[in-house]
Coordinates of C-alpha atoms in Angstrom, one line a residue:
Chain A
M1 CA -94.3 17.9 -10.8
Q2 CA -92.4 14.7 -9.6
I3 CA -91.9 11.2 -10.9
A4 CA -91.3 8.3 -8.6
V5 CA -89.4 4.6 -10.2
A6 CA -90.2 1.9 -7.3
S7 CA -90.6 -2.1 -8.8
G8 CA -91.9 -4.1 -5.0
K9 CA -89.3 -6.2 -6.2
G10 CA -86.0 -5.3 -5.9
G11 CA -83.3 -5.4 -8.1
T12 CA -85.7 -5.1 -11.5
G13 CA -83.9 -2.5 -12.8
K14 CA -85.5 1.2 -11.2
T15 CA -82.0 2.3 -11.4
I16 CA -81.4 2.0 -14.8
V17 CA -84.9 3.6 -16.5
S18 CA -84.2 6.6 -13.6
T19 CA -81.2 7.6 -14.6
S20 CA -82.7 7.1 -18.8
L21 CA -85.5 9.1 -17.9
A22 CA -83.2 11.3 -16.7
M23 CA -81.4 11.9 -19.9
C24 CA -84.2 11.6 -21.9
A25 CA -86.3 14.1 -20.2
P26 CA -87.2 17.5 -21.4
G27 CA -85.9 20.1 -20.1
R28 CA -84.2 21.2 -16.7
V29 CA -84.8 18.0 -14.2
Q30 CA -83.6 16.9 -11.2
Y31 CA -82.7 12.9 -9.5
L32 CA -83.5 12.2 -6.9
D33 CA -82.0 9.2 -6.0
C34 CA -84.0 7.9 -2.8
D35 CA -82.3 4.5 -2.1
V36 CA -79.4 5.9 0.9
E37 CA -79.0 2.2 2.1
E38 CA -77.7 0.8 -1.6
P39 CA -77.5 4.6 -3.4
N40 CA -76.4 3.3 -7.2
G41 CA -78.6 6.5 -9.6
H42 CA -74.4 8.0 -8.8
I43 CA -72.6 5.2 -10.8
F44 CA -74.4 5.7 -14.3
L45 CA -75.1 9.3 -13.3
K46 CA -71.1 9.7 -12.4
P47 CA -71.7 13.5 -10.7
D48 CA -69.4 15.4 -9.3
L49 CA -71.0 15.5 -5.7
A50 CA -69.2 19.2 -5.0
T51 CA -71.9 19.3 -2.6
S52 CA -71.1 17.0 1.5
E53 CA -72.8 17.2 4.4
R54 CA -73.5 15.7 7.4
C55 CA -76.9 14.3 8.1
T56 CA -77.5 14.3 11.7
V57 CA -81.3 13.0 13.5
I58 CA -81.3 14.4 17.3
I59 CA -81.1 12.6 20.3
P60 CA -81.3 12.7 23.5
Q61 CA -77.6 13.1 26.1
I62 CA -79.5 13.5 29.9
L63 CA -77.7 15.8 31.8
E64 CA -77.0 13.5 35.1
E65 CA -75.9 16.7 37.7
K66 CA -79.3 18.5 36.9
C67 CA -81.5 14.6 37.0
T68 CA -83.5 14.0 39.7
Y69 CA -84.5 10.2 38.1
C70 CA -87.8 11.1 38.4
G71 CA -88.3 8.7 35.4
K72 CA -91.0 10.9 33.4
C73 CA -88.6 11.2 29.2
R74 CA -89.0 6.8 30.2
D75 CA -92.0 6.9 30.5
I76 CA -92.9 9.3 27.4
C77 CA -90.9 7.4 25.8
R78 CA -92.3 4.5 23.6
F79 CA -89.2 3.5 21.6
N80 CA -87.5 1.6 24.7
A81 CA -84.5 4.7 24.0
I82 CA -83.3 5.7 27.7
T83 CA -84.0 3.3 31.2
L84 CA -83.4 3.5 35.1
F85 CA -81.9 1.7 36.7
A86 CA -82.4 3.5 40.5
N87 CA -79.6 5.8 40.0
T88 CA -78.7 5.1 36.8
I89 CA -80.1 7.2 33.8
M90 CA -78.9 5.2 30.0
T91 CA -80.0 6.6 27.2
F92 CA -80.1 3.9 23.5
P93 CA -79.8 6.2 20.2
E94 CA -80.3 4.2 17.9
M95 CA -83.6 3.4 19.1
C96 CA -84.8 7.0 19.9
H97 CA -87.2 8.0 16.6
S98 CA -86.2 11.7 17.3
C99 CA -90.0 12.9 18.8
L100 CA -88.4 15.1 20.9
G101 CA -91.3 13.7 24.0
C102 CA -88.6 13.5 26.4
F103 CA -87.3 16.9 25.8
R104 CA -90.8 18.7 27.0
V105 CA -91.7 16.2 30.2
C106 CA -88.4 16.8 31.9
P107 CA -89.0 18.2 34.6
D108 CA -85.6 20.1 35.2
D109 CA -84.0 20.6 31.7
A110 CA -82.3 18.0 32.5
I111 CA -82.0 16.8 28.4
V112 CA -79.7 18.5 26.0
R113 CA -80.2 18.3 22.4
S114 CA -76.9 15.7 20.8
E115 CA -76.4 14.5 18.2
R116 CA -76.6 12.0 15.4
E117 CA -75.4 10.5 12.2
I118 CA -76.9 8.9 9.9
G119 CA -75.1 9.4 7.1
M120 CA -74.0 12.3 4.3
L121 CA -76.6 14.2 1.8
E122 CA -74.1 14.5 -1.8
S123 CA -75.1 17.1 -3.6
G124 CA -73.7 17.9 -7.9
M125 CA -74.5 18.4 -11.7
A126 CA -74.2 15.1 -13.6
G127 CA -74.9 17.6 -17.2
D128 CA -77.7 18.8 -17.0
I129 CA -79.0 16.8 -14.2
S130 CA -79.6 17.7 -11.0
F131 CA -77.9 15.6 -9.0
V132 CA -79.1 14.4 -5.0
H133 CA -78.6 11.0 -3.6
G134 CA -78.0 10.0 0.7
R135 CA -75.8 7.4 1.4
M136 CA -76.8 6.3 5.6
R137 CA -73.9 4.9 7.4
V138 CA -73.4 1.1 7.6
G139 CA -74.7 -0.2 10.9
E140 CA -77.4 2.7 11.5
A141 CA -80.9 1.3 10.8
M142 CA -83.4 4.3 10.1
A143 CA -83.5 5.0 6.2
V144 CA -86.5 7.5 6.3
P145 CA -84.7 10.6 8.2
L146 CA -81.7 11.1 5.6
L147 CA -84.8 9.7 2.6
K148 CA -86.5 12.7 3.6
A149 CA -83.3 15.2 4.0
V150 CA -82.8 14.3 0.1
K151 CA -86.5 14.3 -0.4
K152 CA -86.3 18.3 1.2
K153 CA -84.0 19.3 -2.1
A154 CA -85.8 18.2 -4.6
D155 CA -86.3 21.3 -6.1
K156 CA -90.5 21.8 -7.7
N157 CA -89.9 24.5 -10.7
V158 CA -88.0 21.3 -12.1
L159 CA -89.1 17.7 -13.5
V160 CA -88.2 15.8 -10.3
I161 CA -87.6 12.1 -11.1
I162 CA -87.0 9.9 -7.7
D163 CA -85.7 6.5 -7.7
A164 CA -86.8 4.4 -4.8
P165 CA -85.9 1.9 -2.5
P166 CA -87.1 -1.5 -3.1
G167 CA -89.4 -3.6 -1.0
T168 CA -93.1 -2.2 0.3
S169 CA -92.8 -0.9 3.5
C170 CA -92.0 2.5 5.2
P171 CA -88.8 3.3 3.4
F172 CA -90.9 3.0 -0.2
V173 CA -94.2 5.1 0.7
E174 CA -92.1 7.8 2.2
A175 CA -90.5 8.0 -1.2
I176 CA -93.0 7.7 -3.5
S177 CA -95.5 10.2 -0.7
D178 CA -95.2 13.3 -2.8
A179 CA -95.5 11.7 -6.1
D180 CA -97.7 12.9 -8.7
Y181 CA -96.7 9.4 -10.8
V182 CA -95.1 6.2 -9.7
I183 CA -94.1 4.5 -12.8
L184 CA -93.4 0.6 -10.8
V185 CA -90.8 -1.2 -13.4
T186 CA -91.0 -5.2 -12.7
E187 CA -90.2 -8.2 -13.8
P188 CA -92.4 -11.3 -15.1
T189 CA -92.0 -13.6 -12.9
P190 CA -93.8 -14.9 -10.1
F191 CA -91.9 -13.1 -8.4
G192 CA -91.5 -9.6 -10.1
L193 CA -95.5 -10.5 -10.1
H194 CA -95.7 -11.2 -6.4
D195 CA -94.2 -7.6 -5.2
L196 CA -95.3 -5.8 -7.9
K197 CA -99.2 -6.2 -6.7
L198 CA -98.1 -5.7 -3.4
A199 CA -96.6 -1.8 -4.3
A200 CA -99.7 -1.9 -6.5
V201 CA -101.7 -1.5 -2.9
V202 CA -99.6 0.5 -1.1
L203 CA -99.6 3.7 -4.6
R204 CA -104.1 2.4 -4.7
N205 CA -104.2 3.9 -1.0
F206 CA -102.8 6.7 -1.8
S207 CA -104.8 6.9 -5.9
K208 CA -101.8 8.2 -7.6
P209 CA -101.7 7.4 -10.5
C210 CA -99.4 4.7 -12.1
G211 CA -97.5 2.3 -15.3
V212 CA -95.4 -0.7 -15.3
I213 CA -92.5 -0.9 -17.1
I214 CA -91.7 -4.6 -17.0
N215 CA -88.1 -5.4 -17.8
R216 CA -86.6 -8.3 -19.4
A217 CA -89.6 -9.3 -20.2
D218 CA -89.2 -12.0 -22.3
L219 CA -87.8 -14.0 -19.4
G220 CA -90.4 -15.3 -18.3
D221 CA -94.6 -15.6 -18.6
A222 CA -98.1 -13.8 -18.8
R223 CA -99.0 -13.0 -16.2
V224 CA -97.5 -9.7 -15.4
E225 CA -99.5 -8.1 -18.1
Q226 CA -102.2 -10.1 -17.4
W227 CA -102.3 -8.7 -14.6
C228 CA -101.8 -5.0 -15.7
Q229 CA -105.2 -5.8 -18.3
Q230 CA -107.6 -6.6 -15.5
E231 CA -107.0 -3.9 -12.9
N232 CA -106.8 -1.3 -15.4
I233 CA -102.8 -0.2 -14.7
P234 CA -101.2 0.4 -18.1
V235 CA -97.7 -0.7 -19.5
L236 CA -95.4 1.8 -20.7
L237 CA -92.8 -0.6 -22.1
K238 CA -91.2 -3.1 -22.2
I239 CA -87.6 -3.6 -21.7
P240 CA -86.5 -7.0 -22.9
F241 CA -83.4 -9.3 -22.4
D242 CA -80.0 -8.4 -23.9
R243 CA -76.6 -9.2 -23.3
K244 CA -75.9 -5.4 -24.3
I245 CA -77.4 -4.4 -22.1
A246 CA -76.3 -6.5 -19.3
E247 CA -72.8 -6.6 -20.1
G248 CA -73.5 -1.7 -20.9
Y249 CA -75.3 -2.2 -17.2
A250 CA -72.2 -3.7 -15.0
R251 CA -69.9 -1.4 -16.9
G252 CA -71.7 1.4 -15.2
Q253 CA -73.6 2.5 -18.4
C254 CA -76.7 4.1 -18.5
L255 CA -79.1 2.5 -20.8
V256 CA -80.5 4.8 -24.0
E257 CA -75.9 5.5 -23.6
I258 CA -76.4 0.9 -24.0
R259 CA -79.4 1.2 -26.3
P260 CA -79.4 5.2 -28.3
D261 CA -82.6 3.2 -30.5
L262 CA -85.0 3.5 -26.9
R263 CA -84.9 6.8 -26.3
P264 CA -87.6 7.6 -28.1
S265 CA -90.1 5.7 -26.7
L266 CA -88.7 7.0 -22.6
Q267 CA -89.1 10.1 -24.7
A268 CA -92.6 9.2 -25.2
L269 CA -93.6 8.1 -22.1
I270 CA -92.7 11.2 -20.0
E271 CA -93.7 13.3 -22.4
E272 CA -97.5 11.5 -21.4
I273 CA -97.2 10.7 -18.4
L274 CA -95.9 15.6 -18.0
A275 CA -99.3 15.3 -20.1
Chain B
M1 CA -77.1 -24.6 16.1
K2 CA -75.8 -22.7 13.5
E3 CA -78.1 -19.6 11.7
I4 CA -76.7 -19.0 8.4
V5 CA -78.6 -15.3 6.4
I6 CA -78.3 -15.4 2.8
L7 CA -78.3 -11.4 1.8
S8 CA -77.1 -9.2 -1.2
G9 CA -77.8 -5.4 -0.3
K10 CA -78.9 -5.2 -4.7
G11 CA -82.4 -6.2 -4.6
G12 CA -82.8 -8.2 -7.1
T13 CA -79.5 -10.7 -7.1
G14 CA -81.2 -14.4 -6.4
K15 CA -80.8 -15.0 -3.2
T16 CA -85.0 -16.4 -2.7
S17 CA -84.0 -18.2 -6.4
L18 CA -80.7 -19.7 -3.9
V19 CA -82.8 -19.5 -0.5
G20 CA -85.1 -22.1 -2.5
S21 CA -81.9 -24.1 -3.3
L22 CA -80.0 -24.4 -0.2
A23 CA -83.6 -25.0 1.2
Y24 CA -83.6 -28.7 -0.8
L25 CA -80.4 -29.5 -0.5
A26 CA -79.7 -29.2 3.4
E27 CA -80.5 -31.3 6.5
N28 CA -82.4 -31.3 9.9
K29 CA -83.0 -27.1 9.2
I30 CA -86.0 -24.8 9.9
L31 CA -86.1 -21.4 7.0
V32 CA -86.8 -18.2 7.7
D33 CA -88.2 -15.4 5.1
C34 CA -86.8 -12.2 6.8
D35 CA -87.6 -10.0 3.6
V36 CA -90.8 -9.8 5.6
D37 CA -92.2 -7.0 3.0
A38 CA -92.1 -8.1 -0.1
A39 CA -91.4 -11.8 0.8
D40 CA -91.5 -14.2 -2.0
L41 CA -89.4 -17.5 -0.7
H42 CA -93.0 -19.4 -0.1
L43 CA -93.2 -18.7 -4.0
L44 CA -91.0 -21.6 -4.4
L45 CA -91.6 -24.1 -1.1
D46 CA -94.9 -24.5 -1.6
P47 CA -96.0 -24.1 2.2
K48 CA -100.1 -25.6 4.2
P49 CA -99.6 -23.1 7.3
R50 CA -99.8 -25.1 10.2
S51 CA -100.6 -21.9 11.8
S52 CA -101.3 -17.7 11.7
H53 CA -100.2 -14.9 14.2
E54 CA -100.9 -11.5 13.9
F55 CA -98.6 -9.0 14.2
R56 CA -99.3 -6.5 16.9
S57 CA -96.2 -3.1 16.7
G58 CA -97.1 0.1 18.5
V59 CA -99.3 2.3 18.4
K60 CA -101.3 4.7 16.2
A61 CA -102.6 8.1 16.8
K62 CA -105.4 8.5 16.4
V63 CA -108.3 12.2 16.7
I64 CA -111.6 12.0 18.3
S65 CA -112.5 14.7 16.5
D66 CA -115.9 15.5 18.3
Q67 CA -112.9 15.8 21.1
C68 CA -110.8 18.2 19.1
S69 CA -110.9 21.6 19.8
G70 CA -108.7 22.5 16.5
C71 CA -105.8 24.7 18.8
G72 CA -102.8 22.5 17.0
I73 CA -100.6 22.5 19.7
C74 CA -100.4 18.0 18.7
V75 CA -99.5 19.4 14.7
D76 CA -96.9 22.1 16.4
L77 CA -95.7 19.0 18.9
C78 CA -95.5 16.3 15.8
Q79 CA -91.6 15.4 14.4
F80 CA -92.7 13.9 11.8
E81 CA -96.0 15.6 10.1
A82 CA -97.9 13.1 10.7
I83 CA -101.0 15.8 12.3
T84 CA -102.3 19.1 9.5
M85 CA -105.5 21.2 10.4
D86 CA -108.5 21.3 8.6
F87 CA -109.7 24.3 9.3
A88 CA -113.2 23.9 8.1
G89 CA -113.6 22.2 12.1
P90 CA -111.0 23.0 12.4
T91 CA -109.7 19.6 13.9
A92 CA -106.7 18.3 13.4
L93 CA -106.3 15.4 10.5
M94 CA -103.6 12.3 11.4
N95 CA -101.7 10.4 8.7
P96 CA -101.3 7.3 9.8
L97 CA -98.8 6.1 7.5
S98 CA -96.7 9.7 8.9
C99 CA -97.5 8.0 12.3
E100 CA -93.8 7.2 13.9
G101 CA -96.0 6.4 17.4
C102 CA -94.8 8.7 19.7
G103 CA -97.5 9.2 21.5
V104 CA -96.5 12.9 21.9
C105 CA -99.1 14.5 21.2
A106 CA -101.6 12.5 22.2
H107 CA -100.0 13.3 25.5
F108 CA -99.8 17.4 25.4
C109 CA -104.1 17.2 24.2
P110 CA -105.2 19.4 26.4
E111 CA -108.4 18.7 25.2
Q112 CA -107.6 14.8 25.7
A113 CA -109.3 14.3 21.7
I114 CA -106.4 12.4 20.6
V115 CA -106.1 8.8 21.4
L116 CA -102.9 6.0 20.4
E117 CA -103.9 3.0 19.0
E118 CA -102.4 -0.6 19.2
N119 CA -101.1 -1.4 15.1
Y120 CA -102.4 -4.5 13.8
C121 CA -99.6 -4.4 11.3
G122 CA -98.9 -7.6 9.6
D123 CA -99.2 -11.8 9.5
W124 CA -97.0 -14.6 10.2
F125 CA -97.5 -18.5 9.6
I126 CA -95.6 -21.2 10.8
S127 CA -96.1 -23.4 7.5
D128 CA -94.5 -26.2 6.5
T129 CA -92.8 -27.3 3.7
D130 CA -91.2 -30.7 2.0
Y131 CA -88.1 -29.2 3.2
G132 CA -89.4 -28.4 6.4
P133 CA -90.5 -25.9 8.5
L134 CA -91.0 -22.3 7.5
V135 CA -91.5 -19.3 8.9
H136 CA -92.4 -16.8 7.5
A137 CA -94.3 -12.9 7.5
Q138 CA -96.7 -10.8 5.4
L139 CA -96.0 -6.5 6.9
F140 CA -98.7 -5.1 5.5
A141 CA -98.0 -2.7 3.2
G142 CA -97.0 0.8 3.6
E143 CA -95.8 -0.5 7.8
E144 CA -93.3 0.2 9.8
N145 CA -91.5 -1.4 12.3
S146 CA -90.0 -4.8 10.1
G147 CA -87.1 -5.1 12.2
K148 CA -89.2 -6.0 15.3
L149 CA -91.1 -8.4 12.9
V150 CA -88.0 -9.7 12.0
S151 CA -86.3 -10.1 15.1
L152 CA -89.9 -11.6 16.6
I153 CA -90.2 -14.7 13.6
K154 CA -86.5 -15.3 14.3
R155 CA -87.6 -15.6 17.3
Q156 CA -90.3 -18.5 16.5
A157 CA -87.5 -20.1 14.3
R158 CA -85.1 -20.6 17.2
E159 CA -87.1 -21.9 19.3
L160 CA -88.9 -24.1 17.4
A161 CA -85.2 -25.4 16.3
E162 CA -84.7 -26.0 19.8
Q163 CA -88.2 -28.5 20.2
T164 CA -88.4 -30.0 17.1
G165 CA -83.9 -30.5 17.2
L166 CA -83.2 -29.3 14.4
D167 CA -79.4 -27.1 14.2
L168 CA -79.8 -25.2 11.6
I169 CA -81.4 -21.9 10.6
L170 CA -81.0 -20.7 6.4
I171 CA -82.1 -17.8 6.2
D172 CA -83.3 -15.8 3.2
G173 CA -82.5 -11.6 4.5
A174 CA -83.8 -8.4 2.6
P175 CA -82.1 -5.8 0.2
G176 CA -80.6 -3.2 2.4
I177 CA -78.6 -3.0 4.8
G178 CA -81.1 -0.8 7.3
C179 CA -83.4 -1.5 10.1
P180 CA -84.7 -5.8 8.0
V181 CA -81.3 -6.3 7.7
I182 CA -79.4 -5.2 10.5
A183 CA -81.9 -6.7 12.8
S184 CA -81.8 -10.3 11.1
L185 CA -78.4 -10.3 11.6
A186 CA -79.4 -11.0 15.8
S187 CA -77.1 -14.4 16.5
V188 CA -76.1 -15.2 12.8
D189 CA -73.6 -17.1 12.8
T190 CA -72.8 -17.6 8.6
V191 CA -73.1 -14.3 5.8
L192 CA -73.0 -15.8 2.3
A193 CA -73.3 -12.3 0.9
V194 CA -75.2 -13.1 -2.9
T195 CA -73.6 -10.8 -5.9
E196 CA -74.2 -9.8 -9.8
P197 CA -70.9 -9.0 -11.8
S198 CA -71.8 -4.6 -11.7
Q199 CA -70.5 -1.6 -10.4
S200 CA -74.2 -1.8 -8.6
G201 CA -73.5 -5.3 -7.3
W202 CA -70.7 -5.1 -6.0
H203 CA -71.1 -1.8 -4.6
D204 CA -73.5 -2.8 -2.8
L205 CA -72.1 -5.8 -2.0
E206 CA -69.2 -3.8 -0.5
R207 CA -72.4 -2.2 2.6
V208 CA -73.6 -5.6 3.3
L209 CA -69.7 -7.3 3.9
D210 CA -69.2 -4.0 5.6
L211 CA -72.0 -4.5 7.8
A212 CA -71.5 -7.8 8.4
L213 CA -67.6 -7.1 9.1
H214 CA -69.5 -4.1 12.0
F215 CA -71.1 -7.0 14.1
R216 CA -67.9 -9.5 14.1
L217 CA -69.7 -12.0 11.5
Q218 CA -68.3 -14.1 9.1
S219 CA -69.1 -13.5 5.7
F220 CA -68.4 -15.9 2.3
V221 CA -69.3 -14.6 -1.0
C222 CA -70.5 -16.1 -4.1
I223 CA -71.0 -14.3 -8.1
N224 CA -74.7 -15.1 -9.9
K225 CA -74.8 -14.5 -13.3
W226 CA -71.1 -15.0 -13.7
D227 CA -70.9 -14.9 -17.2
L228 CA -72.8 -11.8 -18.4
H229 CA -69.7 -10.0 -17.5
P230 CA -66.6 -12.0 -16.7
E231 CA -64.1 -9.2 -16.6
M232 CA -66.3 -8.3 -13.9
A233 CA -67.1 -11.1 -11.7
A234 CA -63.1 -11.4 -11.8
S235 CA -62.4 -8.0 -10.3
I236 CA -65.0 -8.4 -7.9
E237 CA -63.7 -11.7 -6.6
I238 CA -59.6 -10.5 -6.3
A239 CA -61.9 -7.3 -4.6
C240 CA -63.3 -9.6 -2.1
V241 CA -59.8 -12.0 -1.7
E242 CA -58.0 -7.8 -0.6
R243 CA -60.7 -8.1 2.2
G244 CA -60.3 -11.8 3.0
I245 CA -63.6 -12.5 2.4
E246 CA -63.7 -16.0 0.2
V247 CA -65.1 -16.7 -2.7
L248 CA -67.5 -19.6 -2.5
G249 CA -68.5 -20.3 -6.8
R250 CA -70.2 -18.4 -9.3
I251 CA -73.2 -19.6 -10.6
P252 CA -73.8 -19.1 -14.3
F253 CA -76.5 -17.4 -15.6
D254 CA -79.8 -19.8 -16.7
P255 CA -82.7 -19.0 -17.4
T256 CA -84.0 -22.8 -16.1
V257 CA -83.8 -20.1 -12.6
I258 CA -86.5 -18.6 -14.0
E259 CA -88.7 -21.7 -15.5
C260 CA -88.5 -23.0 -11.8
Q261 CA -89.4 -20.1 -10.2
I262 CA -92.8 -20.0 -11.9
Q263 CA -93.4 -23.4 -11.6
G264 CA -93.0 -23.4 -8.6
I265 CA -89.6 -25.7 -7.7
P266 CA -86.3 -24.6 -6.7
V267 CA -83.4 -24.4 -9.2
V268 CA -81.7 -27.4 -8.0
C269 CA -84.3 -29.7 -8.6
N270 CA -83.7 -29.3 -12.2
E271 CA -80.5 -31.8 -13.3
Q272 CA -79.4 -30.0 -15.7
S273 CA -79.8 -26.6 -15.3
P274 CA -76.3 -25.9 -14.8
A275 CA -77.1 -22.6 -12.1
A276 CA -78.3 -26.0 -9.6
G277 CA -75.3 -27.2 -10.1
A278 CA -73.0 -24.3 -9.3
I279 CA -75.9 -24.4 -6.0
R280 CA -74.5 -27.8 -4.5
E281 CA -70.4 -26.8 -5.0
I282 CA -71.5 -24.1 -3.1
W283 CA -73.6 -25.5 -1.1
Q284 CA -70.8 -27.9 0.2
A285 CA -67.9 -25.8 0.3
L286 CA -70.4 -23.7 2.3
S287 CA -71.1 -26.8 5.5
S288 CA -67.5 -27.5 5.1
R289 CA -66.1 -24.3 5.8
Q290 CA -68.6 -23.8 8.5
V291 CA -67.4 -23.0 12.1
N292 CA -68.5 -24.6 15.4
K293 CA -70.2 -21.6 18.0
E294 CA -68.6 -21.8 21.2

């Protein structure tokens, strides 16, 4: 079972919700931080990151001594990662999507596998929670390959909580693609509502069941709740604005540590989703 | 011409609210919303569309089922797990959201049963606002190519600015440090990073500052909602100074920011708002410190 916590708009409280769900979950649980551009789950769960591995993607390396400059590799590459001028061939590794097309069309065996580091995959235990996150290398543009590597660590035998990246484009889609249920965390503001609608469109295209948590529920207006009602999307929980939560969050405390009184409602929420 | 981009790393620190206000304060500028998959700036600026354009980028592979023999070669070739086999056919099934448009499947299909179709993945607009022209876009939900769309709207904004004699491009960036953010940095002079006083805010800010450094860009920082945790705000300031980065100002937590968002106006329009006062000071400081491009 996978529950993804996503939002559309950034900074609505995905991480504070997902880390707290992991802490409240019954039985064994795994937390995957899929926001590889800006992973924050470790700040709250404080895992012992015992394992660390480099995450790489395959890129072509052209052996000039074998290359006959036929241009077939350049022609198949749709990402402009290979250019050819007369007798000079150049690759642009940062443009490469690792489709392996160039390897397959080269008639001269002039392309060998090289690799490009896209980030680190780190994992360990945070108490009883099995923790995994990816840290994308600064300067790297593509988040999806590392995000896929984080998701490959998902344990099929336990409850998996996924902390998704903000937005509604490819990293968000990849993060929620295997989820059985998606919790959308939003705030009751025009920005929150606008981005919630966009995220909900994606979930509808995937026929993913979802529910909404409204964070800082008293700072804004009623339009998010009205919209949820109109769209038949359940509002699972409303978390009021509370300086104590903001201060605890700032220090890296989990919601259930700051406000233990919220634990029963979070537990009930998970049980309802699992049922 | 100067280009200023507002970034944050972490989402929700107040980029768009700040850009909305800078739009009001800055003169002779064009605005660009580079958060193309969750664009919100238009909600503050009430744009009147001048022109609307389709954004087509890359291709998606499509299986022509009648021609597919079900050999499965494409399934093995695809590096993106976008193709599965429907053994009832048997025929290959394409998942367009996983397809990255590399075209390898089409190239090697022995039956020519896969075609590549141009991908219509969003719309972009030139609009007029009370504060100047705005170039913005909406990438369709779940699409890729956000970096290309960002590059496109930035190029459009620059052309428009040159044609109409505007000397500032003010850019609302996306959260994160990936493809749309990197695309938004091209030809930028100054990064203004907005953070919040929390460990997450600082963690993500550091990565954005590293990214700016990677591209040798001048960065400034401002701390939003600083009074939610004054000690954390102070330690972020110290850490910035240690990195040689100037903190231009602090914006207090102010519910007026949300009230103005609900009204659909920049917060600086509200004279009484404490946040508005702080934003005016930040803009003054930023204007006086900008370097001229050679």
